[in-house]
mmCIF file of C-alpha atoms and ligand atoms in Angstrom:
data_model
loop_
_atom_site.group_PDB
_atom_site.id
_atom_site.type_symbol
_atom_site.label_atom_id
_atom_site.label_comp_id
_atom_site.label_asym_id
_atom_site.label_seq_id
_atom_site.Cartn_x
_atom_site.Cartn_y
_atom_site.Cartn_z
ATOM 1 C CA MET A 1 105.890 115.432 90.507
ATOM 2 C CA ALA A 2 106.349 112.444 92.828
ATOM 3 C CA ASP A 3 108.302 109.532 91.343
ATOM 4 C CA THR A 4 105.541 106.921 91.557
ATOM 5 C CA VAL A 5 107.444 104.325 89.480
ATOM 6 C CA GLY A 6 110.362 104.634 91.903
ATOM 7 C CA SER A 7 108.172 103.906 94.907
ATOM 8 C CA THR A 8 105.691 101.433 93.440
ATOM 9 C CA ILE A 9 106.085 97.745 94.219
ATOM 10 C CA LEU A 10 104.278 95.251 92.002
ATOM 11 C CA VAL A 11 102.915 92.421 94.182
ATOM 12 C CA LEU A 12 101.939 89.378 92.116
ATOM 13 C CA ASN A 13 100.014 86.348 93.303
ATOM 14 C CA GLY A 14 99.639 83.163 91.304
ATOM 15 C CA PRO A 15 97.065 80.394 91.058
ATOM 16 C CA ASN A 16 94.733 79.465 93.903
ATOM 17 C CA LEU A 17 95.886 82.323 96.092
ATOM 18 C CA ASN A 18 92.467 83.896 95.441
ATOM 19 C CA LEU A 19 91.161 81.054 97.645
ATOM 20 C CA LEU A 20 93.200 82.038 100.714
ATOM 21 C CA GLY A 21 91.120 81.974 103.864
ATOM 22 C CA ALA A 22 89.146 78.949 102.690
ATOM 23 C CA ARG A 23 91.965 76.957 101.097
ATOM 24 C CA GLU A 24 93.755 74.453 103.369
ATOM 25 C CA PRO A 25 93.639 76.812 106.388
ATOM 26 C CA ASP A 26 95.900 74.461 108.362
ATOM 27 C CA VAL A 27 98.646 75.149 105.788
ATOM 28 C CA TYR A 28 97.889 78.703 104.635
ATOM 29 C CA GLY A 29 95.983 80.258 107.557
ATOM 30 C CA THR A 30 92.625 82.001 107.538
ATOM 31 C CA THR A 31 93.710 85.391 106.221
ATOM 32 C CA THR A 32 92.142 86.151 102.842
ATOM 33 C CA LEU A 33 94.003 87.652 99.884
ATOM 34 C CA GLU A 34 91.851 90.783 100.307
ATOM 35 C CA ASP A 35 93.075 91.024 103.940
ATOM 36 C CA ILE A 36 96.670 90.656 102.720
ATOM 37 C CA LYS A 37 96.118 93.324 100.073
ATOM 38 C CA SER A 38 94.816 95.771 102.724
ATOM 39 C CA ALA A 39 97.684 95.038 105.126
ATOM 40 C CA VAL A 40 100.296 95.339 102.364
ATOM 41 C CA THR A 41 98.798 98.592 101.064
ATOM 42 C CA GLU A 42 98.689 100.104 104.548
ATOM 43 C CA TYR A 43 102.218 98.993 105.492
ATOM 44 C CA ALA A 44 103.624 100.182 102.160
ATOM 45 C CA ASN A 45 102.204 103.623 102.834
ATOM 46 C CA THR A 46 104.046 103.782 106.163
ATOM 47 C CA LEU A 47 107.253 102.995 104.242
ATOM 48 C CA GLY A 48 106.506 105.720 101.686
ATOM 49 C CA MET A 49 105.717 103.177 98.967
ATOM 50 C CA GLN A 50 102.706 102.286 96.845
ATOM 51 C CA VAL A 51 101.657 98.794 95.831
ATOM 52 C CA ASP A 52 100.065 97.457 92.716
ATOM 53 C CA PHE A 53 98.565 94.199 94.039
ATOM 54 C CA ARG A 54 97.344 91.544 91.573
ATOM 55 C CA GLN A 55 96.355 87.878 91.379
ATOM 56 C CA SER A 56 95.925 85.568 88.411
ATOM 57 C CA ASN A 57 95.342 81.875 87.908
ATOM 58 C CA THR A 58 96.844 82.163 84.417
ATOM 59 C CA GLU A 59 100.564 81.724 83.722
ATOM 60 C CA GLY A 60 100.531 83.934 80.602
ATOM 61 C CA GLU A 61 98.868 86.796 82.425
ATOM 62 C CA LEU A 62 101.536 86.667 85.139
ATOM 63 C CA VAL A 63 104.220 86.675 82.403
ATOM 64 C CA ASP A 64 102.571 89.725 80.763
ATOM 65 C CA TRP A 65 102.488 91.578 84.080
ATOM 66 C CA VAL A 66 106.159 90.811 84.797
ATOM 67 C CA GLN A 67 107.122 91.903 81.270
ATOM 68 C CA SER A 68 105.626 95.355 81.799
ATOM 69 C CA ALA A 69 106.659 95.682 85.463
ATOM 70 C CA ASN A 70 109.637 97.930 84.754
ATOM 71 C CA GLN A 71 107.349 100.552 83.204
ATOM 72 C CA THR A 72 105.377 101.072 86.410
ATOM 73 C CA ALA A 73 107.311 99.645 89.355
ATOM 74 C CA SER A 74 110.762 99.530 90.916
ATOM 75 C CA ALA A 75 110.576 96.017 92.384
ATOM 76 C CA VAL A 76 108.476 92.864 92.173
ATOM 77 C CA ILE A 77 107.203 90.790 95.084
ATOM 78 C CA ILE A 78 105.924 87.471 93.774
ATOM 79 C CA ASN A 79 104.174 84.461 95.211
ATOM 80 C CA ALA A 80 103.775 82.437 92.042
ATOM 81 C CA GLY A 81 101.906 79.648 93.868
ATOM 82 C CA ALA A 82 102.367 76.299 92.129
ATOM 83 C CA TYR A 83 103.966 78.019 89.103
ATOM 84 C CA THR A 84 106.962 78.556 91.404
ATOM 85 C CA HIS A 85 107.790 74.892 90.896
ATOM 86 C CA THR A 86 106.974 74.601 87.190
ATOM 87 C CA SER A 87 107.269 77.848 85.271
ATOM 88 C CA ILE A 88 110.388 78.559 83.251
ATOM 89 C CA ALA A 89 108.270 81.193 81.449
ATOM 90 C CA ILE A 90 107.759 83.207 84.640
ATOM 91 C CA LEU A 91 111.453 82.741 85.533
ATOM 92 C CA ASP A 92 112.514 84.070 82.115
ATOM 93 C CA ALA A 93 110.194 87.079 82.420
ATOM 94 C CA LEU A 94 111.566 87.853 85.893
ATOM 95 C CA LEU A 95 115.147 87.600 84.597
ATOM 96 C CA ALA A 96 114.297 89.886 81.680
ATOM 97 C CA CYS A 97 112.516 92.567 83.703
ATOM 98 C CA GLY A 98 115.721 93.720 85.367
ATOM 99 C CA LEU A 99 114.030 94.635 88.657
ATOM 100 C CA PRO A 100 114.774 93.330 92.150
ATOM 101 C CA VAL A 101 112.529 90.338 92.832
ATOM 102 C CA ILE A 102 111.463 89.189 96.294
ATOM 103 C CA GLU A 103 109.868 85.738 96.333
ATOM 104 C CA VAL A 104 107.262 85.013 99.002
ATOM 105 C CA HIS A 105 105.520 81.855 100.180
ATOM 106 C CA LEU A 106 103.091 81.670 103.047
ATOM 107 C CA SER A 107 104.189 78.131 103.892
ATOM 108 C CA ASN A 108 107.723 76.882 104.400
ATOM 109 C CA ILE A 109 108.026 75.076 101.071
ATOM 110 C CA PHE A 110 111.153 73.250 102.288
ATOM 111 C CA ARG A 111 109.202 71.480 105.049
ATOM 112 C CA ARG A 112 106.602 70.210 102.615
ATOM 113 C CA GLU A 113 106.453 67.670 99.767
ATOM 114 C CA GLU A 114 109.679 67.246 97.834
ATOM 115 C CA PHE A 115 108.194 68.668 94.601
ATOM 116 C CA ARG A 116 107.841 72.020 96.397
ATOM 117 C CA HIS A 117 111.535 72.149 97.348
ATOM 118 C CA HIS A 118 112.582 73.354 93.912
ATOM 119 C CA SER A 119 111.684 76.877 92.838
ATOM 120 C CA TYR A 120 112.326 78.133 89.311
ATOM 121 C CA THR A 121 111.445 81.689 90.300
ATOM 122 C CA SER A 122 114.131 81.709 93.021
ATOM 123 C CA GLN A 123 116.767 81.794 90.294
ATOM 124 C CA ALA A 124 115.637 85.357 89.510
ATOM 125 C CA ALA A 125 115.082 86.392 93.129
ATOM 126 C CA THR A 126 117.178 88.716 95.234
ATOM 127 C CA GLY A 127 115.855 86.748 98.195
ATOM 128 C CA ILE A 128 113.087 84.504 99.438
ATOM 129 C CA ILE A 129 110.756 84.771 102.431
ATOM 130 C CA CYS A 130 108.777 81.660 103.280
ATOM 131 C CA GLY A 131 107.040 80.115 106.255
ATOM 132 C CA PHE A 132 105.764 83.283 107.946
ATOM 133 C CA GLY A 133 102.221 83.203 106.599
ATOM 134 C CA ALA A 134 100.643 86.484 105.528
ATOM 135 C CA GLN A 135 103.282 88.390 107.520
ATOM 136 C CA GLY A 136 105.758 87.317 104.842
ATOM 137 C CA TYR A 137 104.300 89.900 102.459
ATOM 138 C CA LEU A 138 105.101 92.686 104.929
ATOM 139 C CA LEU A 139 108.607 91.297 105.453
ATOM 140 C CA ALA A 140 108.955 91.314 101.673
ATOM 141 C CA LEU A 141 108.129 95.033 101.597
ATOM 142 C CA ASP A 142 110.912 95.636 104.133
ATOM 143 C CA ALA A 143 113.210 93.531 101.959
ATOM 144 C CA ALA A 144 112.244 95.521 98.853
ATOM 145 C CA LYS A 145 112.940 98.779 100.662
ATOM 146 C CA VAL A 146 116.358 97.601 101.861
ATOM 147 C CA THR A 147 117.206 96.241 98.413
ATOM 148 C CA LEU A 148 116.227 99.475 96.655
ATOM 149 C CA ALA A 149 118.256 101.541 99.130
ATOM 150 C CA ARG A 150 121.434 99.601 98.320
ATOM 151 C CA PRO A 151 123.992 101.677 96.416
HETATM 152 C C1 DQA B 1 102.688 78.641 98.076
HETATM 153 C C2 DQA B 1 103.437 77.300 98.103
HETATM 154 C C3 DQA B 1 103.248 76.561 96.790
HETATM 155 O O1 DQA B 1 103.910 75.313 96.834
HETATM 156 C C4 DQA B 1 101.772 76.304 96.543
HETATM 157 O O2 DQA B 1 101.588 75.681 95.290
HETATM 158 C C5 DQA B 1 100.955 77.540 96.648
HETATM 159 C C6 DQA B 1 101.232 78.470 97.735
HETATM 160 C C7 DQA B 1 102.777 79.356 99.446
HETATM 161 O O3 DQA B 1 102.481 80.546 99.467
HETATM 162 O O4 DQA B 1 103.080 78.739 100.454
HETATM 163 O O5 DQA B 1 100.001 77.732 95.909
HETATM 164 O O6 DQA B 1 103.309 79.476 97.112
#
């Protein structure tokens, strides 16, 4: 039987990312989250991986998903949206899950308002990809693959 846990990447999206496409297109582009999901799913398949792609506006739901991530996935890609800058609860869940974590942001958070320069979730991340728009999710899949291949 194929090892689906070993090749499944959990891709989590936080608050307001459901509005991508319509939300501040000058900052986040016009690609919708559905478009990103399709591109990520397709690219993952070319890498021999599956994705479990989710979005929630609720901090607790994101925490629940991270808590159970190690039962179904081998790595987590997370764009926690504004919770990036506020959520010790999501940070703690990421630290506890024991999986490689790749943090993604569509925008370059370091070129924006000062309150976006600090990321709690980064403290649990293997690495961060930001500023490349929707393409960042595909770069994150490459990063997950490289990270999982490390001895
Ligand atoms: C974001 C950056 C965050 O500061 C913001 O709150 C978001 C989106 C990004 O993808 O660029 O919701 O995570």
